[in-house]
């Protein structure tokens, strides 16, 4: 933490913190994580969309390249940023492998698509780096967090209203066909995007709500907690349900009194919504039962804690995908050390729905090590004066580490849209005490 202080003191002459361009770019990036609908379309291979973060990313790269030495110096000193940076450098280094395979397979456009995904990954990372600069201003931080919560409430409200046929499906017919008309509001039309976005915002709001030092409207936080929880249930994302369970277990073990207090808030919200509009609770319960209860073939597996049987029933074939990936990797051991290229699934033809297996295929054991080293770097953060924000941060990371066994939601495949960007933004907000303290010591 002392290293983080030193670097911000050394960079005190850098005007990025007060740059209107940087501030506007960060606001637009935050909006783009809740509004994934395209702002324009083009066609190279089928239907291609341009989103807000596609456009803002160009400016972020310009800012980075024109301040590269200074920003890299800061990234090097902040462990979480440095570890993510090193992973991104390695994924970038493997991209030529993807190009070679795409040429050999006669699918050159695959490498173009991979370059776009990598551009997104770098854009999301750079957005979080620049966010770290501007939130050193407490007023700016408060404004951004308030807007983030409002965007969250509005976005989840749209999802809820869609489930009552008040708001129509907002995506194109091709998305409607591909995702069977899943009601996702302005998020990407994939259950995991709505589910994980709501889980991230729920944990973030709980962390702020429980921390007495945080000066954010409790009403705004309570409304967002309620909206996030309802959207999470209505998403039907079983992986997100698991993430909520993992976070709840960690929260209970870490701070039982605060967990009970949070549970009281959630129960109070439940009864309030039940009284005001019982159909909302009925709809959420119906979706949960259809996605979980009715999928369990043998209810005894719940009582017997048969995780293997539950995974088979609820995993939607993920057990078979993972087994196929393990067999595929064992048959081609030359892939394991360094992988065959970022986003390169041309040999096997599908993702593992397991980030750890997918990373071994694409960027090898080395890439997996760098990825895990980044994720585990969040546990080294010490924010003793903001204990509840720290609990939220570490609980969120633990929930991600577990649920990534069943998906790739902290990565940049097409169906995930800006999900990893939202995670990086929210974790930067939760890490804000480090940057603010550093600023105050100048």
Short mmCIF file of C-alpha atoms in Angstrom, two decimals:
data_model
loop_
_atom_site.label_atom_id
_atom_site.label_comp_id
_atom_site.label_asym_id
_atom_site.label_seq_id
_atom_site.Cartn_x
_atom_site.Cartn_y
_atom_site.Cartn_z
CA UNK A 1 0.00 0.00 0.00
CA UNK A 2 2.91 2.33 0.69
CA UNK A 3 4.11 1.76 -2.85
CA UNK A 4 0.71 2.93 -4.15
CA UNK A 5 1.07 6.15 -2.11
CA UNK A 6 4.53 6.86 -3.48
CA UNK A 7 3.54 6.48 -7.10
CA UNK A 8 0.63 8.91 -6.80
CA UNK A 9 2.84 11.46 -5.08
CA UNK A 10 5.35 11.11 -7.91
CA UNK A 11 2.61 11.58 -10.49
CA UNK A 12 1.08 14.63 -8.82
CA UNK A 13 2.04 16.79 -11.79
CA UNK A 14 0.03 14.62 -14.18
CA UNK A 15 -3.21 16.32 -15.14
CA UNK A 16 -5.15 13.15 -15.98
CA UNK A 17 -7.12 13.35 -12.73
CA UNK A 18 -8.71 16.66 -13.74
CA UNK A 19 -8.87 16.12 -17.48
CA UNK A 20 -12.42 16.65 -18.75
CA UNK A 21 -11.70 14.24 -21.59
CA UNK A 22 -10.70 11.46 -19.18
CA UNK A 23 -13.70 12.14 -16.93
CA UNK A 24 -16.17 12.05 -19.83
CA UNK A 25 -14.55 8.89 -21.22
CA UNK A 26 -14.91 7.13 -17.85
CA UNK A 27 -18.55 8.19 -17.58
CA UNK A 28 -19.26 6.87 -21.08
CA UNK A 29 -17.50 3.58 -20.30
CA UNK A 30 -19.60 3.17 -17.17
CA UNK A 31 -22.78 3.80 -19.15
CA UNK A 32 -21.66 1.25 -21.76
CA UNK A 33 -21.54 -1.54 -19.17
CA UNK A 34 -25.26 -1.14 -18.53
CA UNK A 35 -26.22 -0.19 -22.10
CA UNK A 36 -24.83 -2.85 -24.42
CA UNK A 37 -27.23 -2.13 -27.27
CA UNK A 38 -25.45 -1.08 -30.48
CA UNK A 39 -25.17 2.59 -31.39
CA UNK A 40 -24.53 1.70 -35.04
CA UNK A 41 -24.08 -1.36 -37.25
CA UNK A 42 -21.72 -2.51 -39.97
CA UNK A 43 -21.26 -5.75 -41.87
CA UNK A 44 -18.03 -7.64 -42.44
CA UNK A 45 -19.12 -11.09 -41.45
CA UNK A 46 -22.84 -11.24 -40.75
CA UNK A 47 -24.33 -8.62 -38.41
CA UNK A 48 -21.72 -6.56 -36.58
CA UNK A 49 -22.45 -3.93 -33.95
CA UNK A 50 -20.57 -0.92 -32.66
CA UNK A 51 -21.18 -0.15 -28.99
CA UNK A 52 -20.27 2.80 -26.83
CA UNK A 53 -17.10 1.15 -25.53
CA UNK A 54 -15.93 0.46 -29.10
CA UNK A 55 -15.88 4.19 -29.77
CA UNK A 56 -14.53 5.36 -26.39
CA UNK A 57 -11.75 2.77 -26.54
CA UNK A 58 -10.06 4.65 -29.41
CA UNK A 59 -9.72 7.73 -27.20
CA UNK A 60 -8.50 5.69 -24.23
CA UNK A 61 -5.76 4.16 -26.37
CA UNK A 62 -4.79 7.63 -27.57
CA UNK A 63 -4.54 8.84 -23.95
CA UNK A 64 -2.52 5.80 -23.00
CA UNK A 65 -0.06 6.07 -25.90
CA UNK A 66 0.50 9.79 -25.32
CA UNK A 67 1.18 9.21 -21.60
CA UNK A 68 2.56 5.68 -21.82
CA UNK A 69 5.68 6.04 -19.69
CA UNK A 70 3.91 7.72 -16.78
CA UNK A 71 0.87 5.45 -16.83
CA UNK A 72 2.99 2.31 -17.08
CA UNK A 73 4.96 3.55 -14.08
CA UNK A 74 1.72 3.78 -12.09
CA UNK A 75 0.49 0.39 -13.33
CA UNK A 76 3.78 -1.19 -12.28
CA UNK A 77 3.41 0.10 -8.72
CA UNK A 78 -0.24 -0.92 -8.13
CA UNK A 79 -0.27 -4.71 -7.74
CA UNK A 80 -3.81 -5.39 -8.99
CA UNK A 81 -3.25 -3.30 -12.12
CA UNK A 82 0.23 -4.72 -12.70
CA UNK A 83 -0.95 -8.33 -12.51
CA UNK A 84 -3.80 -7.67 -14.95
CA UNK A 85 -1.40 -5.81 -17.24
CA UNK A 86 0.98 -8.76 -17.36
CA UNK A 87 -1.84 -11.15 -18.23
CA UNK A 88 -2.97 -8.86 -21.05
CA UNK A 89 0.57 -8.61 -22.40
CA UNK A 90 0.78 -12.39 -22.59
CA UNK A 91 -2.62 -12.76 -24.28
CA UNK A 92 -1.51 -10.16 -26.82
CA UNK A 93 1.72 -12.06 -27.43
CA UNK A 94 -0.28 -15.23 -28.27
CA UNK A 95 -2.49 -13.52 -30.86
CA UNK A 96 -0.11 -14.36 -33.77
CA UNK A 97 -0.75 -18.05 -33.03
CA UNK A 98 -4.46 -17.40 -33.55
CA UNK A 99 -3.72 -15.69 -36.85
CA UNK A 100 -1.58 -18.60 -38.07
CA UNK A 101 -4.28 -21.13 -37.18
CA UNK A 102 -7.02 -19.03 -38.79
CA UNK A 103 -5.04 -18.85 -42.05
CA UNK A 104 -4.35 -22.61 -41.96
CA UNK A 105 -8.04 -23.31 -41.37
CA UNK A 106 -9.14 -20.87 -44.08
CA UNK A 107 -10.94 -18.68 -41.51
CA UNK A 108 -9.02 -15.41 -41.62
CA UNK A 109 -12.00 -13.49 -40.23
CA UNK A 110 -11.63 -15.46 -37.01
CA UNK A 111 -8.34 -13.66 -36.32
CA UNK A 112 -9.99 -10.31 -37.10
CA UNK A 113 -12.71 -11.14 -34.57
CA UNK A 114 -10.05 -12.13 -32.05
CA UNK A 115 -8.29 -8.79 -32.52
CA UNK A 116 -11.58 -7.03 -31.78
CA UNK A 117 -12.05 -9.04 -28.57
CA UNK A 118 -8.51 -8.22 -27.47
CA UNK A 119 -9.17 -4.54 -28.23
CA UNK A 120 -12.18 -4.77 -25.92
CA UNK A 121 -10.12 -6.42 -23.18
CA UNK A 122 -7.50 -3.66 -23.33
CA UNK A 123 -10.23 -1.00 -23.45
CA UNK A 124 -11.87 -2.33 -20.29
CA UNK A 125 -8.52 -2.46 -18.52
CA UNK A 126 -7.48 1.05 -19.57
CA UNK A 127 -10.87 2.41 -18.47
CA UNK A 128 -10.25 1.05 -14.97
CA UNK A 129 -6.74 2.57 -14.96
CA UNK A 130 -8.03 6.03 -15.85
CA UNK A 131 -10.88 5.61 -13.37
CA UNK A 132 -8.25 5.11 -10.66
CA UNK A 133 -6.91 8.59 -11.47
CA UNK A 134 -10.18 10.53 -11.41
CA UNK A 135 -11.71 8.95 -8.29
CA UNK A 136 -8.89 10.44 -6.23
CA UNK A 137 -11.28 13.43 -6.12
CA UNK A 138 -13.90 12.55 -3.48
CA UNK A 139 -16.60 14.66 -5.16
CA UNK A 140 -15.97 12.97 -8.49
CA UNK A 141 -16.04 9.56 -6.82
CA UNK A 142 -19.39 10.27 -5.19
CA UNK A 143 -20.89 11.53 -8.46
CA UNK A 144 -19.70 8.45 -10.35
CA UNK A 145 -20.92 5.99 -7.73
CA UNK A 146 -24.33 7.71 -7.59
CA UNK A 147 -24.67 7.55 -11.37
CA UNK A 148 -23.53 3.92 -11.37
CA UNK A 149 -26.27 3.04 -8.88
CA UNK A 150 -28.91 4.95 -10.86
CA UNK A 151 -27.86 3.23 -14.10
CA UNK A 152 -28.05 -0.09 -12.29
CA UNK A 153 -31.55 0.58 -10.93
CA UNK A 154 -32.90 1.74 -14.29
CA UNK A 155 -31.30 -1.18 -16.18
CA UNK A 156 -32.62 -3.81 -13.79
CA UNK A 157 -36.06 -2.15 -13.74
CA UNK A 158 -36.20 -2.55 -17.52
CA UNK A 159 -35.44 -6.29 -17.13
CA UNK A 160 -38.17 -6.66 -14.51
CA UNK A 161 -40.72 -4.74 -16.63
CA UNK A 162 -39.89 -6.93 -19.63
CA UNK A 163 -40.81 -9.99 -17.60
CA UNK A 164 -44.27 -8.46 -17.19
CA UNK A 165 -44.49 -7.63 -20.93
CA UNK A 166 -44.50 -3.89 -20.25
CA UNK A 167 -41.23 -3.23 -22.10
CA UNK A 168 -40.59 -5.11 -25.38
CA UNK A 169 -37.54 -7.13 -26.38
CA UNK A 170 -34.92 -4.51 -27.31
CA UNK A 171 -32.45 -6.52 -29.39
CA UNK A 172 -32.52 -7.47 -33.08
CA UNK A 173 -34.35 -10.49 -34.47
CA UNK A 174 -31.08 -12.40 -34.91
CA UNK A 175 -30.33 -12.02 -31.18
CA UNK A 176 -33.89 -12.95 -30.36
CA UNK A 177 -33.55 -16.15 -32.33
CA UNK A 178 -30.07 -16.98 -30.99
CA UNK A 179 -31.01 -16.46 -27.35
CA UNK A 180 -34.61 -17.67 -27.57
CA UNK A 181 -35.99 -14.25 -26.74
CA UNK A 182 -34.34 -14.04 -23.32
CA UNK A 183 -35.41 -10.80 -21.64
CA UNK A 184 -32.21 -8.95 -20.88
CA UNK A 185 -33.13 -5.28 -21.04
CA UNK A 186 -30.16 -3.26 -22.26
CA UNK A 187 -27.65 -5.89 -21.13
CA UNK A 188 -26.33 -8.52 -23.53
CA UNK A 189 -29.04 -11.11 -24.35
CA UNK A 190 -27.35 -13.90 -22.43
CA UNK A 191 -28.50 -15.03 -18.98
CA UNK A 192 -24.98 -14.82 -17.57
CA UNK A 193 -24.65 -11.10 -18.44
CA UNK A 194 -27.79 -10.08 -16.54
CA UNK A 195 -27.11 -12.57 -13.74
CA UNK A 196 -23.49 -11.60 -13.12
CA UNK A 197 -24.13 -7.87 -13.56
CA UNK A 198 -26.84 -8.04 -10.90
CA UNK A 199 -24.61 -10.13 -8.61
CA UNK A 200 -21.75 -7.63 -8.95
CA UNK A 201 -24.02 -4.65 -8.25
CA UNK A 202 -25.73 -6.43 -5.34
CA UNK A 203 -22.40 -7.17 -3.62
CA UNK A 204 -21.12 -3.66 -4.37
CA UNK A 205 -24.24 -2.07 -2.87
CA UNK A 206 -24.11 -4.27 0.23
CA UNK A 207 -20.47 -3.32 0.77
CA UNK A 208 -21.28 0.39 0.60
CA UNK A 209 -24.46 0.05 2.67
CA UNK A 210 -22.72 -1.75 5.54
CA UNK A 211 -19.73 0.60 5.71
CA UNK A 212 -20.51 3.53 8.03
CA UNK A 213 -17.73 5.68 6.53
CA UNK A 214 -19.36 5.65 3.06
CA UNK A 215 -21.45 8.77 2.40
CA UNK A 216 -23.79 7.44 -0.27
CA UNK A 217 -27.59 7.67 0.04
CA UNK A 218 -28.84 4.64 1.98
CA UNK A 219 -32.15 4.87 0.12
CA UNK A 220 -30.37 4.66 -3.23
CA UNK A 221 -28.36 1.68 -2.01
CA UNK A 222 -31.41 -0.15 -0.62
CA UNK A 223 -33.34 0.35 -3.87
CA UNK A 224 -30.38 -0.98 -5.85
CA UNK A 225 -30.03 -3.97 -3.52
CA UNK A 226 -33.68 -4.85 -4.10
CA UNK A 227 -33.54 -4.33 -7.87
CA UNK A 228 -30.30 -6.27 -8.20
CA UNK A 229 -31.65 -9.22 -6.24
CA UNK A 230 -34.88 -9.36 -8.24
CA UNK A 231 -32.99 -9.10 -11.54
CA UNK A 232 -30.58 -11.79 -10.38
CA UNK A 233 -33.42 -14.19 -9.69
CA UNK A 234 -35.25 -13.28 -12.91
CA UNK A 235 -32.08 -13.78 -14.94
CA UNK A 236 -32.44 -17.52 -14.45
CA UNK A 237 -28.64 -17.78 -14.42
CA UNK A 238 -27.84 -20.78 -12.24
CA UNK A 239 -24.15 -19.84 -12.26
CA UNK A 240 -25.09 -16.47 -10.76
CA UNK A 241 -27.22 -18.23 -8.14
CA UNK A 242 -24.13 -20.21 -7.14
CA UNK A 243 -22.14 -16.97 -6.98
CA UNK A 244 -24.70 -15.46 -4.61
CA UNK A 245 -24.54 -18.55 -2.40
CA UNK A 246 -20.73 -18.45 -2.30
CA UNK A 247 -20.70 -14.76 -1.38
CA UNK A 248 -23.36 -15.29 1.31
CA UNK A 249 -21.31 -18.11 2.87
CA UNK A 250 -18.15 -15.97 2.87
CA UNK A 251 -20.01 -12.95 4.29
CA UNK A 252 -21.49 -15.09 7.10
CA UNK A 253 -18.10 -16.51 8.05
CA UNK A 254 -16.34 -13.15 7.79
CA UNK A 255 -18.84 -10.99 9.68
CA UNK A 256 -21.91 -12.77 11.06
CA UNK A 257 -23.48 -9.64 12.70
CA UNK A 258 -23.31 -7.63 9.45
CA UNK A 259 -24.57 -10.65 7.53
CA UNK A 260 -27.62 -10.89 9.81
CA UNK A 261 -28.21 -7.14 9.50
CA UNK A 262 -28.04 -7.40 5.69
CA UNK A 263 -30.41 -10.38 5.78
CA UNK A 264 -32.89 -8.31 7.78
CA UNK A 265 -32.73 -5.62 5.08
CA UNK A 266 -33.32 -8.21 2.34
CA UNK A 267 -36.23 -9.82 4.20
CA UNK A 268 -37.75 -6.39 4.80
CA UNK A 269 -37.44 -5.62 1.09
CA UNK A 270 -39.05 -8.96 0.27
CA UNK A 271 -42.09 -8.26 2.42
CA UNK A 272 -42.35 -4.68 1.18
CA UNK A 273 -42.37 -5.77 -2.47
CA UNK A 274 -44.78 -8.62 -1.63
CA UNK A 275 -47.16 -6.12 -0.08
CA UNK A 276 -46.87 -3.51 -2.84
CA UNK A 277 -46.87 -5.91 -5.80
CA UNK A 278 -47.04 -9.64 -4.98
CA UNK A 279 -46.85 -10.53 -8.69
CA UNK A 280 -43.18 -9.48 -8.76
CA UNK A 281 -42.26 -12.05 -6.11
CA UNK A 282 -44.47 -14.66 -7.77
CA UNK A 283 -42.72 -14.11 -11.11
CA UNK A 284 -39.26 -14.29 -9.55
CA UNK A 285 -40.19 -17.47 -7.68
CA UNK A 286 -41.61 -19.03 -10.85
CA UNK A 287 -38.40 -18.34 -12.80
CA UNK A 288 -36.24 -19.73 -10.01
CA UNK A 289 -38.32 -22.90 -9.77
CA UNK A 290 -38.21 -23.44 -13.54
CA UNK A 291 -34.44 -22.94 -13.65
CA UNK A 292 -33.55 -24.92 -10.51
CA UNK A 293 -36.22 -27.00 -8.78
CA UNK A 294 -37.71 -28.52 -11.94
CA UNK A 295 -34.25 -29.32 -13.33
CA UNK A 296 -33.29 -31.54 -10.39
CA UNK A 297 -34.25 -35.07 -11.38
CA UNK A 298 -33.70 -36.59 -7.96
CA UNK A 299 -34.65 -34.27 -5.04
CA UNK A 300 -32.78 -36.61 -2.68
CA UNK A 301 -29.51 -35.35 -4.14
CA UNK A 302 -30.15 -32.07 -2.29
CA UNK A 303 -30.53 -33.81 1.06
CA UNK A 304 -27.58 -36.10 0.39
CA UNK A 305 -25.39 -33.19 -0.80
CA UNK A 306 -24.66 -35.06 -4.02
CA UNK A 307 -22.82 -32.26 -5.78
CA UNK A 308 -21.97 -34.45 -8.77
CA UNK A 309 -25.63 -35.25 -9.46
CA UNK A 310 -26.72 -31.64 -8.94
CA UNK A 311 -24.01 -30.43 -11.33
CA UNK A 312 -25.16 -32.92 -13.95
CA UNK A 313 -28.80 -31.86 -13.59
CA UNK A 314 -28.19 -28.10 -13.42
CA UNK A 315 -25.06 -27.72 -15.51
CA UNK A 316 -26.80 -27.76 -18.91
CA UNK A 317 -24.19 -30.16 -20.30
CA UNK A 318 -21.19 -28.36 -18.81
CA UNK A 319 -19.95 -31.61 -17.26
CA UNK A 320 -19.70 -33.14 -20.73
CA UNK A 321 -18.04 -30.03 -22.16
CA UNK A 322 -15.42 -30.03 -19.41
CA UNK A 323 -14.76 -33.75 -19.85
CA UNK A 324 -14.34 -33.23 -23.61
CA UNK A 325 -11.88 -30.40 -22.99
CA UNK A 326 -9.80 -32.43 -20.55
CA UNK A 327 -9.65 -35.31 -23.04
CA UNK A 328 -8.76 -32.92 -25.86
CA UNK A 329 -5.92 -31.32 -23.86
CA UNK A 330 -4.52 -34.70 -22.82
CA UNK A 331 -4.51 -35.82 -26.45
CA UNK A 332 -2.59 -32.67 -27.43
CA UNK A 333 -0.19 -32.02 -24.55
CA UNK A 334 1.85 -29.59 -26.68
CA UNK A 335 -0.99 -27.09 -26.15
CA UNK A 336 -0.76 -27.09 -22.36
CA UNK A 337 2.41 -25.04 -21.64
CA UNK A 338 1.74 -21.94 -23.79
CA UNK A 339 -1.62 -22.49 -25.54
CA UNK A 340 -2.47 -22.02 -29.20
CA UNK A 341 -3.50 -18.37 -29.22
CA UNK A 342 -5.96 -15.94 -27.67
CA UNK A 343 -9.57 -16.79 -28.62
CA UNK A 344 -8.32 -19.77 -30.65
CA UNK A 345 -10.92 -22.53 -30.50
CA UNK A 346 -10.53 -23.57 -34.11
CA UNK A 347 -9.34 -27.09 -33.27
CA UNK A 348 -11.96 -28.06 -30.71
CA UNK A 349 -14.68 -25.73 -31.98
CA UNK A 350 -16.26 -24.61 -28.70
CA UNK A 351 -15.39 -23.12 -25.32
CA UNK A 352 -15.20 -25.24 -22.19
CA UNK A 353 -17.67 -23.09 -20.21
CA UNK A 354 -14.85 -23.24 -17.66
CA UNK A 355 -12.36 -20.36 -17.69
CA UNK A 356 -9.52 -22.48 -16.35
CA UNK A 357 -9.74 -25.08 -19.13
CA UNK A 358 -10.39 -22.43 -21.80
CA UNK A 359 -7.33 -20.45 -20.71
CA UNK A 360 -5.09 -23.52 -20.86
CA UNK A 361 -6.22 -24.07 -24.43
CA UNK A 362 -5.75 -20.46 -25.51
CA UNK A 363 -2.87 -19.07 -23.45
CA UNK A 364 -1.54 -22.19 -21.72
CA UNK A 365 -0.58 -22.91 -18.14
CA UNK A 366 1.50 -19.74 -18.21
CA UNK A 367 -1.54 -17.66 -19.11
CA UNK A 368 -3.67 -19.43 -16.49
CA UNK A 369 -0.99 -18.68 -13.86
CA UNK A 370 -0.95 -14.99 -14.82
CA UNK A 371 -4.75 -14.82 -14.74
CA UNK A 372 -4.98 -16.43 -11.30
CA UNK A 373 -2.15 -14.27 -10.02
CA UNK A 374 -4.21 -11.23 -11.03
CA UNK A 375 -7.37 -12.53 -9.35
CA UNK A 376 -5.56 -13.48 -6.13
CA UNK A 377 -3.86 -10.07 -5.98
CA UNK A 378 -7.17 -8.65 -4.71
CA UNK A 379 -6.65 -10.62 -1.48
CA UNK A 380 -3.44 -8.75 -0.73
CA UNK A 381 -5.30 -5.44 -0.47
CA UNK A 382 -5.58 -4.06 3.06
CA UNK A 383 -8.34 -1.50 3.70
CA UNK A 384 -8.70 -1.85 7.47
CA UNK A 385 -10.65 1.41 7.83
CA UNK A 386 -13.16 0.27 5.21
CA UNK A 387 -13.66 -3.30 6.39
CA UNK A 388 -17.06 -3.82 4.76
CA UNK A 389 -15.86 -2.62 1.37
CA UNK A 390 -12.93 -5.01 1.72
CA UNK A 391 -15.32 -7.84 2.61
CA UNK A 392 -17.42 -7.04 -0.45
CA UNK A 393 -14.32 -6.94 -2.67
CA UNK A 394 -12.88 -10.24 -1.46
CA UNK A 395 -16.30 -11.93 -1.35
CA UNK A 396 -16.93 -10.86 -4.93
CA UNK A 397 -13.58 -12.25 -6.09
CA UNK A 398 -14.19 -15.56 -4.27
CA UNK A 399 -17.63 -15.81 -5.88
CA UNK A 400 -16.03 -15.22 -9.29
CA UNK A 401 -13.28 -17.79 -8.72
CA UNK A 402 -15.87 -20.46 -7.92
CA UNK A 403 -18.36 -19.60 -10.66
CA UNK A 404 -15.60 -19.41 -13.28
CA UNK A 405 -15.53 -23.20 -13.02
CA UNK A 406 -18.83 -23.03 -14.94
CA UNK A 407 -18.23 -20.14 -17.32
CA UNK A 408 -15.91 -17.51 -18.78
CA UNK A 409 -17.72 -14.39 -17.55
CA UNK A 410 -14.50 -12.54 -16.66
CA UNK A 411 -13.21 -12.82 -20.21
CA UNK A 412 -14.14 -11.32 -23.58
CA UNK A 413 -16.06 -13.82 -25.68
CA UNK A 414 -18.84 -12.32 -27.79
CA UNK A 415 -21.81 -13.34 -25.58
CA UNK A 416 -20.25 -11.64 -22.53
CA UNK A 417 -20.24 -8.07 -23.91
CA UNK A 418 -18.84 -5.62 -21.29
CA UNK A 419 -19.15 -7.87 -18.23
CA UNK A 420 -15.44 -7.97 -17.38
CA UNK A 421 -15.36 -4.19 -17.80
CA UNK A 422 -18.10 -3.80 -15.19
CA UNK A 423 -16.16 -6.06 -12.83
CA UNK A 424 -13.00 -3.97 -13.27
CA UNK A 425 -14.93 -0.73 -12.74
CA UNK A 426 -16.67 -1.94 -9.58
CA UNK A 427 -13.51 -3.40 -8.07
CA UNK A 428 -11.77 -0.07 -8.76
CA UNK A 429 -14.57 1.71 -6.89
CA UNK A 430 -14.16 -0.72 -4.00
CA UNK A 431 -10.41 -0.05 -4.01
CA UNK A 432 -10.97 3.72 -3.96
CA UNK A 433 -9.74 4.19 -0.34
CA UNK A 434 -6.23 3.25 -1.52
CA UNK A 435 -6.22 5.94 -4.20
CA UNK A 436 -7.89 8.58 -2.02
CA UNK A 437 -5.45 8.06 0.87
CA UNK A 438 -2.59 8.31 -1.60
CA UNK A 439 -3.96 11.61 -2.90
CA UNK A 440 -4.41 13.06 0.60
CA UNK A 441 -0.75 12.37 1.46
CA UNK A 442 0.59 14.67 -1.28
#
